Amino acid sequence: MDTEVSLSDSWWERVKYYARLAIERVELGVDKVKELLSTLTIDERCGVMLEFEDASPDKFAQLVADAPQWTEWMG
């Protein structure tokens, strides 16, 4: 059981790290966020976007305004 918790914590820490990178990349343009997300698994992409929205609602709103098709990047 300890291993499962450790893996879960590790996954979530990785997702939070990538979310911070995505938030920073909004200023560089939508393509930079899309490029970052393209390197992640589907689960990681979904986690990153959930964390992104929670951590920085203003930047998330900016991303959604600049790229309303962002949900297509999740697949």
mmCIF file of C-alpha atoms in Angstrom:
data_model
loop_
_atom_site.group_PDB
_atom_site.id
_atom_site.type_symbol
_atom_site.label_atom_id
_atom_site.label_comp_id
_atom_site.label_asym_id
_atom_site.label_seq_id
_atom_site.Cartn_x
_atom_site.Cartn_y
_atom_site.Cartn_z
ATOM 1 C CA MET A 1 0.000 0.000 0.000
ATOM 2 C CA ASP A 2 2.775 2.457 0.773
ATOM 3 C CA THR A 3 4.013 2.094 -2.793
ATOM 4 C CA GLU A 4 0.619 3.048 -4.198
ATOM 5 C CA VAL A 5 0.485 6.198 -2.077
ATOM 6 C CA SER A 6 4.024 7.061 -3.110
ATOM 7 C CA LEU A 7 3.222 6.616 -6.797
ATOM 8 C CA SER A 8 0.064 8.680 -6.415
ATOM 9 C CA ASP A 9 1.951 11.476 -4.656
ATOM 10 C CA SER A 10 4.660 11.345 -7.283
ATOM 11 C CA TRP A 11 2.119 11.572 -10.115
ATOM 12 C CA TRP A 12 0.343 14.523 -8.519
ATOM 13 C CA GLU A 13 3.615 16.356 -7.842
ATOM 14 C CA ARG A 14 4.571 15.882 -11.500
ATOM 15 C CA VAL A 15 1.165 17.194 -12.606
ATOM 16 C CA LYS A 16 1.506 20.262 -10.369
ATOM 17 C CA TYR A 17 4.974 20.906 -11.771
ATOM 18 C CA TYR A 18 3.704 20.762 -15.352
ATOM 19 C CA ALA A 19 0.745 22.972 -14.421
ATOM 20 C CA ARG A 20 3.167 25.633 -13.186
ATOM 21 C CA LEU A 21 5.060 25.368 -16.483
ATOM 22 C CA ALA A 22 1.813 25.689 -18.438
ATOM 23 C CA ILE A 23 0.839 28.780 -16.444
ATOM 24 C CA GLU A 24 4.205 30.373 -17.225
ATOM 25 C CA ARG A 25 3.887 29.515 -20.915
ATOM 26 C CA VAL A 26 0.569 31.314 -21.361
ATOM 27 C CA GLU A 27 2.551 34.539 -21.675
ATOM 28 C CA LEU A 28 4.612 32.959 -24.472
ATOM 29 C CA GLY A 29 1.509 31.974 -26.423
ATOM 30 C CA VAL A 30 -1.051 29.252 -26.797
ATOM 31 C CA ASP A 31 1.235 27.164 -28.990
ATOM 32 C CA LYS A 32 3.768 26.891 -26.155
ATOM 33 C CA VAL A 33 1.109 25.524 -23.799
ATOM 34 C CA LYS A 34 -0.101 23.114 -26.462
ATOM 35 C CA GLU A 35 3.484 21.993 -27.109
ATOM 36 C CA LEU A 36 4.013 21.241 -23.406
ATOM 37 C CA LEU A 37 0.749 19.313 -23.121
ATOM 38 C CA SER A 38 1.589 17.244 -26.196
ATOM 39 C CA THR A 39 4.494 15.667 -24.309
ATOM 40 C CA LEU A 40 2.218 14.338 -21.531
ATOM 41 C CA THR A 41 -0.101 11.370 -21.196
ATOM 42 C CA ILE A 42 -3.849 11.941 -21.415
ATOM 43 C CA ASP A 43 -4.188 11.550 -17.638
ATOM 44 C CA GLU A 44 -1.385 14.025 -17.037
ATOM 45 C CA ARG A 45 -2.899 16.549 -19.474
ATOM 46 C CA CYS A 46 -6.250 16.387 -17.699
ATOM 47 C CA GLY A 47 -4.590 16.716 -14.301
ATOM 48 C CA VAL A 48 -2.487 19.638 -15.482
ATOM 49 C CA MET A 49 -5.503 21.527 -16.748
ATOM 50 C CA LEU A 50 -7.457 20.917 -13.530
ATOM 51 C CA GLU A 51 -4.519 22.134 -11.454
ATOM 52 C CA PHE A 52 -3.954 25.043 -13.852
ATOM 53 C CA GLU A 53 -7.549 26.232 -13.391
ATOM 54 C CA ASP A 54 -7.318 25.957 -9.592
ATOM 55 C CA ALA A 55 -3.873 27.533 -9.271
ATOM 56 C CA SER A 56 -4.352 30.444 -11.655
ATOM 57 C CA PRO A 57 -7.961 31.128 -12.647
ATOM 58 C CA ASP A 58 -7.027 34.389 -14.399
ATOM 59 C CA LYS A 59 -4.380 32.778 -16.605
ATOM 60 C CA PHE A 60 -6.703 29.848 -17.262
ATOM 61 C CA ALA A 61 -9.409 32.280 -18.399
ATOM 62 C CA GLN A 62 -6.838 33.932 -20.654
ATOM 63 C CA LEU A 63 -5.923 30.565 -22.178
ATOM 64 C CA VAL A 64 -9.573 29.685 -22.749
ATOM 65 C CA ALA A 65 -10.189 33.082 -24.380
ATOM 66 C CA ASP A 66 -7.108 32.726 -26.608
ATOM 67 C CA ALA A 67 -7.715 29.045 -27.444
ATOM 68 C CA PRO A 68 -11.371 28.041 -27.072
ATOM 69 C CA GLN A 69 -10.459 24.736 -28.761
ATOM 70 C CA TRP A 70 -8.117 23.767 -25.911
ATOM 71 C CA THR A 71 -10.293 20.785 -25.000
ATOM 72 C CA GLU A 72 -9.275 19.188 -28.311
ATOM 73 C CA TRP A 73 -5.711 18.997 -26.952
ATOM 74 C CA MET A 74 -6.835 16.576 -24.261
ATOM 75 C CA GLY A 75 -7.390 13.633 -26.627
#
